[in-house]
Amino acid sequence: MILILSEHEDNITDKVCAYLNYYKASYLRINKQESENIINHILFTNGKIEIKFSINEKEYYLNDFKSIWCRRGRFQSSFYHSKNTSFESEIKNHFEGEKLNFLNFIYHYIADNTNVKVLNNPLRYEVNKLQSLFIAQKQGLIIPPTIITNDKPNKKKFPFKHIITKTIQNGLIGLKNGEYIKNTGTIRLSNNDIKGSFFYSKFQKEIEKKYELRIFYLNGLFYSLAYFIYQKDEVDSRKLNDKNVKYIPFNLPDEIKNKLTGFMEEMKLESGSIDMIIDYNDIFYFLEVNPIGQFDFLNSYGNFYIEKEIAKYLAS
């Protein structure tokens, strides 16, 4: 049997489940909205571990599943609702810590269980982007010259006229005075634009790119799409519509595949969406990896049927 931890209205999970139905593979899909407090117990006895959970009035044991796919879902637990006092707040923080250790043990157990096929893990839904740049360099991949600083970059150490800036980790999304505020993209600026001091920020040399690559990695397999941007004044291709972008399936060189495989293995990621760019000297630059990134548009423009490959992997 296959266990799928997902969320409502995830189109990719829907498509994988459709193929699992076609293959007549038995699976249990638990969406994040249904996973609260379903763990019954973790039992340590006779040198073995038993993790039991119940959903829809049925009982399951984690060891009964031969494949586990974590697609944005997770087990959840809630118990304590504190009052607005300092002592109650301390109690709430205590239970939050207990919950975190309780659930993280389950995810570690899933990752370390060699008898089960595992695709992704909630512990690695979000990777440290600076760590990923460090490991990419270790594996021989080239990254754009990068500096993280809380002051204007030193021209001797970072002597680039055209640079970009983006958040170190996650973008800012929220409401202020009834207005929707979003800062998730890449901004172009020159070194002369940077004045004063500020919170630590990430700056990179802007690479003049011939085209961009979106790559989906699945246990040593690569599905790659190159996209050519016609609107050169926009540095962030995610802000463009399809009229300004041309998508073409792309075959990665073996050298890049080998380095990316080494990178994903060291990051302990079985799958993920990788962003790269290629400059006019045909140099490949690694940008980042998203373990739970969307890849539906790769299917649309590349005819890859990635969801079919995921279903075959889980069912085999």
mmCIF file of N, CA and C in Angstrom, residues 187-299:
data_model
loop_
_atom_site.group_PDB
_atom_site.id
_atom_site.type_symbol
_atom_site.label_atom_id
_atom_site.label_comp_id
_atom_site.label_asym_id
_atom_site.label_seq_id
_atom_site.Cartn_x
_atom_site.Cartn_y
_atom_site.Cartn_z
ATOM 1 N N ILE A 187 15.041 41.643 -7.738
ATOM 2 C CA ILE A 187 15.080 43.060 -8.086
ATOM 3 C C ILE A 187 16.451 43.405 -8.648
ATOM 4 N N ARG A 188 16.474 44.119 -9.753
ATOM 5 C CA ARG A 188 17.725 44.570 -10.350
ATOM 6 C C ARG A 188 18.092 45.944 -9.786
ATOM 7 N N LEU A 189 19.364 46.147 -9.489
ATOM 8 C CA LEU A 189 19.843 47.440 -9.024
ATOM 9 C C LEU A 189 21.333 47.543 -9.296
ATOM 10 N N SER A 190 21.877 48.738 -9.148
ATOM 11 C CA SER A 190 23.321 48.933 -9.307
ATOM 12 C C SER A 190 23.936 49.138 -7.931
ATOM 13 N N ASN A 191 25.222 48.953 -7.852
ATOM 14 C CA ASN A 191 25.912 49.115 -6.577
ATOM 15 C C ASN A 191 25.732 50.521 -6.028
ATOM 16 N N ASN A 192 25.597 51.488 -6.921
ATOM 17 C CA ASN A 192 25.447 52.877 -6.487
ATOM 18 C C ASN A 192 24.081 53.141 -5.852
ATOM 19 N N ASP A 193 23.107 52.262 -6.125
ATOM 20 C CA ASP A 193 21.773 52.431 -5.546
ATOM 21 C C ASP A 193 21.730 52.079 -4.058
ATOM 22 N N ILE A 194 22.719 51.354 -3.580
ATOM 23 C CA ILE A 194 22.705 50.842 -2.209
ATOM 24 C C ILE A 194 23.323 51.869 -1.281
ATOM 25 N N LYS A 195 22.553 52.329 -0.327
ATOM 26 C CA LYS A 195 23.019 53.368 0.597
ATOM 27 C C LYS A 195 22.644 52.991 2.019
ATOM 28 N N GLY A 196 23.458 53.447 2.965
ATOM 29 C CA GLY A 196 23.167 53.255 4.375
ATOM 30 C C GLY A 196 23.359 51.831 4.826
ATOM 31 N N SER A 197 22.836 51.518 5.993
ATOM 32 C CA SER A 197 22.900 50.161 6.530
ATOM 33 C C SER A 197 21.489 49.596 6.596
ATOM 34 N N PHE A 198 21.375 48.281 6.679
ATOM 35 C CA PHE A 198 20.085 47.606 6.584
ATOM 36 C C PHE A 198 20.251 46.203 7.134
ATOM 37 N N PHE A 199 19.154 45.461 7.187
ATOM 38 C CA PHE A 199 19.243 44.079 7.647
ATOM 39 C C PHE A 199 19.989 43.251 6.598
ATOM 40 N N TYR A 200 20.593 42.162 7.030
ATOM 41 C CA TYR A 200 21.365 41.311 6.127
ATOM 42 C C TYR A 200 20.545 40.958 4.888
ATOM 43 N N SER A 201 21.128 41.179 3.740
ATOM 44 C CA SER A 201 20.460 40.945 2.464
ATOM 45 C C SER A 201 21.399 40.212 1.516
ATOM 46 N N LYS A 202 20.783 39.531 0.557
ATOM 47 C CA LYS A 202 21.574 38.757 -0.418
ATOM 48 C C LYS A 202 21.677 39.528 -1.726
ATOM 49 N N PHE A 203 22.915 39.701 -2.204
ATOM 50 C CA PHE A 203 23.180 40.345 -3.481
ATOM 51 C C PHE A 203 23.968 39.378 -4.360
ATOM 52 N N GLN A 204 23.646 39.381 -5.636
ATOM 53 C CA GLN A 204 24.361 38.538 -6.593
ATOM 54 C C GLN A 204 24.692 39.351 -7.840
ATOM 55 N N LYS A 205 25.792 38.992 -8.462
ATOM 56 C CA LYS A 205 26.103 39.577 -9.761
ATOM 57 C C LYS A 205 25.004 39.173 -10.740
ATOM 58 N N GLU A 206 24.514 40.128 -11.506
ATOM 59 C CA GLU A 206 23.513 39.794 -12.515
ATOM 60 C C GLU A 206 24.200 39.132 -13.705
ATOM 61 N N ILE A 207 23.798 37.921 -14.007
ATOM 62 C CA ILE A 207 24.357 37.165 -15.135
ATOM 63 C C ILE A 207 23.538 37.479 -16.381
ATOM 64 N N GLU A 208 24.195 37.894 -17.432
ATOM 65 C CA GLU A 208 23.491 38.122 -18.689
ATOM 66 C C GLU A 208 23.164 36.752 -19.284
ATOM 67 N N LYS A 209 21.903 36.410 -19.247
ATOM 68 C CA LYS A 209 21.518 35.035 -19.555
ATOM 69 C C LYS A 209 21.020 34.888 -20.988
ATOM 70 N N LYS A 210 21.455 33.780 -21.587
ATOM 71 C CA LYS A 210 20.946 33.410 -22.896
ATOM 72 C C LYS A 210 19.546 32.810 -22.746
ATOM 73 N N TYR A 211 19.385 31.950 -21.729
ATOM 74 C CA TYR A 211 18.076 31.402 -21.388
ATOM 75 C C TYR A 211 18.123 30.834 -19.979
ATOM 76 N N GLU A 212 16.960 30.544 -19.455
ATOM 77 C CA GLU A 212 16.825 29.967 -18.126
ATOM 78 C C GLU A 212 16.422 28.502 -18.242
ATOM 79 N N LEU A 213 16.709 27.736 -17.193
ATOM 80 C CA LEU A 213 16.337 26.325 -17.147
ATOM 81 C C LEU A 213 15.504 26.050 -15.905
ATOM 82 N N ARG A 214 14.409 25.330 -16.079
ATOM 83 C CA ARG A 214 13.699 24.732 -14.952
ATOM 84 C C ARG A 214 13.836 23.225 -15.110
ATOM 85 N N ILE A 215 14.358 22.591 -14.075
ATOM 86 C CA ILE A 215 14.680 21.170 -14.118
ATOM 87 C C ILE A 215 13.935 20.468 -12.989
ATOM 88 N N PHE A 216 13.225 19.412 -13.315
ATOM 89 C CA PHE A 216 12.645 18.588 -12.268
ATOM 90 C C PHE A 216 13.477 17.320 -12.148
ATOM 91 N N TYR A 217 13.922 17.064 -10.922
ATOM 92 C CA TYR A 217 14.758 15.893 -10.627
ATOM 93 C C TYR A 217 13.922 14.858 -9.897
ATOM 94 N N LEU A 218 14.014 13.604 -10.334
ATOM 95 C CA LEU A 218 13.286 12.509 -9.693
ATOM 96 C C LEU A 218 14.183 11.288 -9.629
ATOM 97 N N ASN A 219 14.864 11.130 -8.482
ATOM 98 C CA ASN A 219 15.702 9.944 -8.253
ATOM 99 C C ASN A 219 16.619 9.621 -9.430
ATOM 100 N N GLY A 220 17.398 10.595 -9.851
ATOM 101 C CA GLY A 220 18.372 10.377 -10.915
ATOM 102 C C GLY A 220 17.858 10.662 -12.310
ATOM 103 N N LEU A 221 16.558 10.922 -12.456
ATOM 104 C CA LEU A 221 15.992 11.284 -13.747
ATOM 105 C C LEU A 221 15.821 12.795 -13.828
ATOM 106 N N PHE A 222 15.974 13.340 -15.039
ATOM 107 C CA PHE A 222 15.890 14.784 -15.227
ATOM 108 C C PHE A 222 14.859 15.117 -16.302
ATOM 109 N N TYR A 223 14.033 16.112 -16.000
ATOM 110 C CA TYR A 223 13.064 16.643 -16.951
ATOM 111 C C TYR A 223 13.319 18.143 -17.036
ATOM 112 N N SER A 224 13.837 18.598 -18.169
ATOM 113 C CA SER A 224 14.358 19.964 -18.257
ATOM 114 C C SER A 224 13.660 20.758 -19.347
ATOM 115 N N LEU A 225 13.435 22.022 -19.027
ATOM 116 C CA LEU A 225 12.801 22.944 -19.958
ATOM 117 C C LEU A 225 13.621 24.228 -19.988
ATOM 118 N N ALA A 226 13.969 24.659 -21.204
ATOM 119 C CA ALA A 226 14.634 25.957 -21.372
ATOM 120 C C ALA A 226 13.584 26.986 -21.737
ATOM 121 N N TYR A 227 13.728 28.183 -21.173
ATOM 122 C CA TYR A 227 12.813 29.233 -21.610
ATOM 123 C C TYR A 227 13.573 30.499 -21.959
ATOM 124 N N PHE A 228 13.208 30.989 -23.134
ATOM 125 C CA PHE A 228 13.832 32.173 -23.707
ATOM 126 C C PHE A 228 12.933 33.370 -23.426
ATOM 127 N N ILE A 229 13.510 34.431 -22.888
ATOM 128 C CA ILE A 229 12.747 35.602 -22.473
ATOM 129 C C ILE A 229 12.946 36.719 -23.495
ATOM 130 N N TYR A 230 11.846 37.179 -24.049
ATOM 131 C CA TYR A 230 11.914 38.240 -25.058
ATOM 132 C C TYR A 230 11.888 39.630 -24.438
ATOM 133 N N GLN A 231 11.388 39.742 -23.223
ATOM 134 C CA GLN A 231 11.334 41.045 -22.549
ATOM 135 C C GLN A 231 12.563 41.174 -21.670
ATOM 136 N N LYS A 232 13.640 41.692 -22.228
ATOM 137 C CA LYS A 232 14.937 41.676 -21.570
ATOM 138 C C LYS A 232 15.027 42.614 -20.372
ATOM 139 N N ASP A 233 14.113 43.577 -20.270
ATOM 140 C CA ASP A 233 14.206 44.509 -19.154
ATOM 141 C C ASP A 233 13.629 43.941 -17.860
ATOM 142 N N GLU A 234 13.023 42.751 -17.917
ATOM 143 C CA GLU A 234 12.482 42.114 -16.726
ATOM 144 C C GLU A 234 13.445 41.032 -16.240
ATOM 145 N N VAL A 235 13.967 41.188 -15.024
ATOM 146 C CA VAL A 235 14.955 40.255 -14.500
ATOM 147 C C VAL A 235 14.313 38.999 -13.921
ATOM 148 N N ASP A 236 13.038 39.093 -13.505
ATOM 149 C CA ASP A 236 12.353 37.966 -12.879
ATOM 150 C C ASP A 236 11.331 37.395 -13.856
ATOM 151 N N SER A 237 11.643 36.249 -14.458
ATOM 152 C CA SER A 237 10.787 35.667 -15.498
ATOM 153 C C SER A 237 9.423 35.246 -14.968
ATOM 154 N N ARG A 238 9.283 35.055 -13.647
ATOM 155 C CA ARG A 238 8.000 34.635 -13.086
ATOM 156 C C ARG A 238 6.933 35.711 -13.230
ATOM 157 N N LYS A 239 7.364 36.944 -13.483
ATOM 158 C CA LYS A 239 6.411 38.042 -13.621
ATOM 159 C C LYS A 239 5.887 38.201 -15.045
ATOM 160 N N LEU A 240 6.410 37.387 -15.970
ATOM 161 C CA LEU A 240 6.051 37.533 -17.378
ATOM 162 C C LEU A 240 4.936 36.573 -17.764
ATOM 163 N N ASN A 241 4.172 36.955 -18.780
ATOM 164 C CA ASN A 241 3.163 36.039 -19.311
ATOM 165 C C ASN A 241 3.768 35.232 -20.460
ATOM 166 N N ASP A 242 3.022 34.258 -20.948
ATOM 167 C CA ASP A 242 3.548 33.323 -21.943
ATOM 168 C C ASP A 242 3.895 33.994 -23.270
ATOM 169 N N LYS A 243 3.318 35.171 -23.538
ATOM 170 C CA LYS A 243 3.616 35.851 -24.796
ATOM 171 C C LYS A 243 5.065 36.327 -24.866
ATOM 172 N N ASN A 244 5.682 36.513 -23.707
ATOM 173 C CA ASN A 244 7.053 37.013 -23.653
ATOM 174 C C ASN A 244 8.078 35.916 -23.380
ATOM 175 N N VAL A 245 7.622 34.666 -23.338
ATOM 176 C CA VAL A 245 8.517 33.554 -23.019
ATOM 177 C C VAL A 245 8.281 32.413 -24.001
ATOM 178 N N LYS A 246 9.363 31.790 -24.457
ATOM 179 C CA LYS A 246 9.267 30.612 -25.318
ATOM 180 C C LYS A 246 9.888 29.426 -24.584
ATOM 181 N N TYR A 247 9.140 28.312 -24.502
ATOM 182 C CA TYR A 247 9.592 27.130 -23.765
ATOM 183 C C TYR A 247 9.980 26.018 -24.743
ATOM 184 N N ILE A 248 11.142 25.387 -24.471
ATOM 185 C CA ILE A 248 11.640 24.304 -25.316
ATOM 186 C C ILE A 248 12.227 23.211 -24.420
ATOM 187 N N PRO A 249 11.867 21.933 -24.635
ATOM 188 C CA PRO A 249 12.526 20.845 -23.891
ATOM 189 C C PRO A 249 14.037 20.898 -24.108
ATOM 190 N N PHE A 250 14.779 20.586 -23.047
ATOM 191 C CA PHE A 250 16.239 20.757 -23.077
ATOM 192 C C PHE A 250 16.915 19.505 -22.544
ATOM 193 N N ASN A 251 17.968 19.051 -23.214
ATOM 194 C CA ASN A 251 18.735 17.887 -22.782
ATOM 195 C C ASN A 251 19.992 18.350 -22.059
ATOM 196 N N LEU A 252 20.064 18.081 -20.773
ATOM 197 C CA LEU A 252 21.208 18.508 -19.975
ATOM 198 C C LEU A 252 22.461 17.711 -20.334
ATOM 199 N N PRO A 253 23.632 18.359 -20.362
ATOM 200 C CA PRO A 253 24.883 17.609 -20.542
ATOM 201 C C PRO A 253 25.103 16.635 -19.386
ATOM 202 N N ASP A 254 25.761 15.522 -19.654
ATOM 203 C CA ASP A 254 25.996 14.513 -18.620
ATOM 204 C C ASP A 254 26.779 15.083 -17.442
ATOM 205 N N GLU A 255 27.714 15.985 -17.715
ATOM 206 C CA GLU A 255 28.513 16.574 -16.631
ATOM 207 C C GLU A 255 27.625 17.325 -15.645
ATOM 208 N N ILE A 256 26.666 18.091 -16.165
ATOM 209 C CA ILE A 256 25.754 18.828 -15.292
ATOM 210 C C ILE A 256 24.825 17.864 -14.560
ATOM 211 N N LYS A 257 24.347 16.820 -15.241
ATOM 212 C CA LYS A 257 23.498 15.823 -14.583
ATOM 213 C C LYS A 257 24.224 15.175 -13.403
ATOM 214 N N ASN A 258 25.483 14.817 -13.610
ATOM 215 C CA ASN A 258 26.246 14.165 -12.549
ATOM 216 C C ASN A 258 26.428 15.085 -11.345
ATOM 217 N N LYS A 259 26.707 16.359 -11.618
ATOM 218 C CA LYS A 259 26.899 17.306 -10.518
ATOM 219 C C LYS A 259 25.586 17.573 -9.786
ATOM 220 N N LEU A 260 24.500 17.684 -10.531
ATOM 221 C CA LEU A 260 23.199 17.891 -9.899
ATOM 222 C C LEU A 260 22.767 16.672 -9.090
ATOM 223 N N THR A 261 23.073 15.481 -9.594
ATOM 224 C CA THR A 261 22.757 14.264 -8.840
ATOM 225 C C THR A 261 23.519 14.251 -7.518
ATOM 226 N N GLY A 262 24.815 14.578 -7.569
ATOM 227 C CA GLY A 262 25.603 14.664 -6.343
ATOM 228 C C GLY A 262 25.050 15.701 -5.389
ATOM 229 N N PHE A 263 24.606 16.821 -5.934
ATOM 230 C CA PHE A 263 24.018 17.879 -5.110
ATOM 231 C C PHE A 263 22.738 17.392 -4.429
ATOM 232 N N MET A 264 21.830 16.780 -5.196
ATOM 233 C CA MET A 264 20.566 16.325 -4.622
ATOM 234 C C MET A 264 20.786 15.230 -3.588
ATOM 235 N N GLU A 265 21.743 14.362 -3.832
ATOM 236 C CA GLU A 265 22.025 13.298 -2.871
ATOM 237 C C GLU A 265 22.587 13.870 -1.576
ATOM 238 N N GLU A 266 23.489 14.852 -1.681
ATOM 239 C CA GLU A 266 24.034 15.452 -0.456
ATOM 240 C C GLU A 266 22.965 16.256 0.285
ATOM 241 N N MET A 267 22.028 16.841 -0.453
ATOM 242 C CA MET A 267 20.920 17.563 0.176
ATOM 243 C C MET A 267 19.853 16.606 0.708
ATOM 244 N N LYS A 268 19.989 15.312 0.396
ATOM 245 C CA LYS A 268 19.042 14.275 0.805
ATOM 246 C C LYS A 268 17.640 14.561 0.260
ATOM 247 N N LEU A 269 17.601 14.910 -1.029
ATOM 248 C CA LEU A 269 16.345 15.191 -1.708
ATOM 249 C C LEU A 269 16.129 14.159 -2.810
ATOM 250 N N GLU A 270 15.006 13.457 -2.750
ATOM 251 C CA GLU A 270 14.691 12.481 -3.787
ATOM 252 C C GLU A 270 14.111 13.143 -5.029
ATOM 253 N N SER A 271 13.528 14.320 -4.846
ATOM 254 C CA SER A 271 12.973 15.052 -5.984
ATOM 255 C C SER A 271 12.982 16.535 -5.667
ATOM 256 N N GLY A 272 12.814 17.346 -6.706
ATOM 257 C CA GLY A 272 12.777 18.783 -6.492
ATOM 258 C C GLY A 272 12.893 19.534 -7.805
ATOM 259 N N SER A 273 12.488 20.802 -7.780
ATOM 260 C CA SER A 273 12.575 21.678 -8.945
ATOM 261 C C SER A 273 13.820 22.550 -8.812
ATOM 262 N N ILE A 274 14.672 22.495 -9.822
ATOM 263 C CA ILE A 274 15.955 23.194 -9.810
ATOM 264 C C ILE A 274 15.923 24.319 -10.836
ATOM 265 N N ASP A 275 16.397 25.490 -10.449
ATOM 266 C CA ASP A 275 16.500 26.631 -11.360
ATOM 267 C C ASP A 275 17.966 26.881 -11.701
ATOM 268 N N MET A 276 18.244 27.013 -13.003
ATOM 269 C CA MET A 276 19.576 27.342 -13.482
ATOM 270 C C MET A 276 19.442 28.374 -14.604
ATOM 271 N N ILE A 277 20.547 29.051 -14.913
ATOM 272 C CA ILE A 277 20.606 29.923 -16.083
ATOM 273 C C ILE A 277 21.878 29.613 -16.867
ATOM 274 N N ILE A 278 21.840 29.906 -18.151
ATOM 275 C CA ILE A 278 22.997 29.715 -19.026
ATOM 276 C C ILE A 278 23.332 31.065 -19.651
ATOM 277 N N ASP A 279 24.608 31.465 -19.555
ATOM 278 C CA ASP A 279 24.995 32.765 -20.113
ATOM 279 C C ASP A 279 25.410 32.607 -21.576
ATOM 280 N N TYR A 280 25.880 33.701 -22.170
ATOM 281 C CA TYR A 280 26.214 33.690 -23.591
ATOM 282 C C TYR A 280 27.534 32.984 -23.881
ATOM 283 N N ASN A 281 28.238 32.562 -22.822
ATOM 284 C CA ASN A 281 29.422 31.715 -22.990
ATOM 285 C C ASN A 281 29.099 30.248 -22.717
ATOM 286 N N ASP A 282 27.813 29.952 -22.644
ATOM 287 C CA ASP A 282 27.308 28.594 -22.380
ATOM 288 C C ASP A 282 27.778 28.042 -21.036
ATOM 289 N N ILE A 283 27.922 28.919 -20.057
ATOM 290 C CA ILE A 283 28.241 28.506 -18.690
ATOM 291 C C ILE A 283 26.941 28.304 -17.923
ATOM 292 N N PHE A 284 26.809 27.162 -17.241
ATOM 293 C CA PHE A 284 25.629 26.838 -16.456
ATOM 294 C C PHE A 284 25.800 27.395 -15.035
ATOM 295 N N TYR A 285 24.817 28.147 -14.563
ATOM 296 C CA TYR A 285 24.826 28.694 -13.207
ATOM 297 C C TYR A 285 23.667 28.093 -12.414
ATOM 298 N N PHE A 286 23.985 27.524 -11.267
ATOM 299 C CA PHE A 286 22.959 27.018 -10.356
ATOM 300 C C PHE A 286 22.385 28.185 -9.556
ATOM 301 N N LEU A 287 21.052 28.220 -9.417
ATOM 302 C CA LEU A 287 20.405 29.272 -8.636
ATOM 303 C C LEU A 287 19.820 28.735 -7.331
ATOM 304 N N GLU A 288 18.892 27.767 -7.422
ATOM 305 C CA GLU A 288 18.267 27.260 -6.207
ATOM 306 C C GLU A 288 17.487 25.986 -6.504
ATOM 307 N N VAL A 289 17.057 25.328 -5.434
ATOM 308 C CA VAL A 289 16.217 24.138 -5.544
ATOM 309 C C VAL A 289 15.018 24.304 -4.631
ATOM 310 N N ASN A 290 13.862 23.848 -5.106
ATOM 311 C CA ASN A 290 12.639 23.854 -4.305
ATOM 312 C C ASN A 290 12.136 22.416 -4.223
ATOM 313 N N PRO A 291 12.232 21.777 -3.042
ATOM 314 C CA PRO A 291 11.846 20.358 -2.924
ATOM 315 C C PRO A 291 10.390 20.081 -3.257
ATOM 316 N N ILE A 292 9.510 21.069 -3.089
ATOM 317 C CA ILE A 292 8.088 20.831 -3.347
ATOM 318 C C ILE A 292 7.562 21.815 -4.390
ATOM 319 N N GLY A 293 8.419 22.206 -5.313
ATOM 320 C CA GLY A 293 8.021 23.158 -6.341
ATOM 321 C C GLY A 293 7.027 22.564 -7.331
ATOM 322 N N GLN A 294 6.266 23.438 -7.960
ATOM 323 C CA GLN A 294 5.317 22.998 -8.976
ATOM 324 C C GLN A 294 6.054 22.626 -10.268
ATOM 325 N N PHE A 295 5.557 21.598 -10.938
ATOM 326 C CA PHE A 295 6.172 21.209 -12.214
ATOM 327 C C PHE A 295 5.129 20.961 -13.291
ATOM 328 N N ASP A 296 3.912 21.423 -13.037
ATOM 329 C CA ASP A 296 2.837 21.212 -14.000
ATOM 330 C C ASP A 296 3.156 21.863 -15.348
ATOM 331 N N PHE A 297 3.773 23.049 -15.311
ATOM 332 C CA PHE A 297 4.043 23.719 -16.577
ATOM 333 C C PHE A 297 5.137 23.014 -17.375
ATOM 334 N N LEU A 298 6.031 22.254 -16.697
ATOM 335 C CA LEU A 298 6.997 21.435 -17.427
ATOM 336 C C LEU A 298 6.268 20.366 -18.227
ATOM 337 N N ASN A 299 5.260 19.766 -17.604
ATOM 338 C CA ASN A 299 4.454 18.776 -18.327
ATOM 339 C C ASN A 299 3.762 19.406 -19.529
#
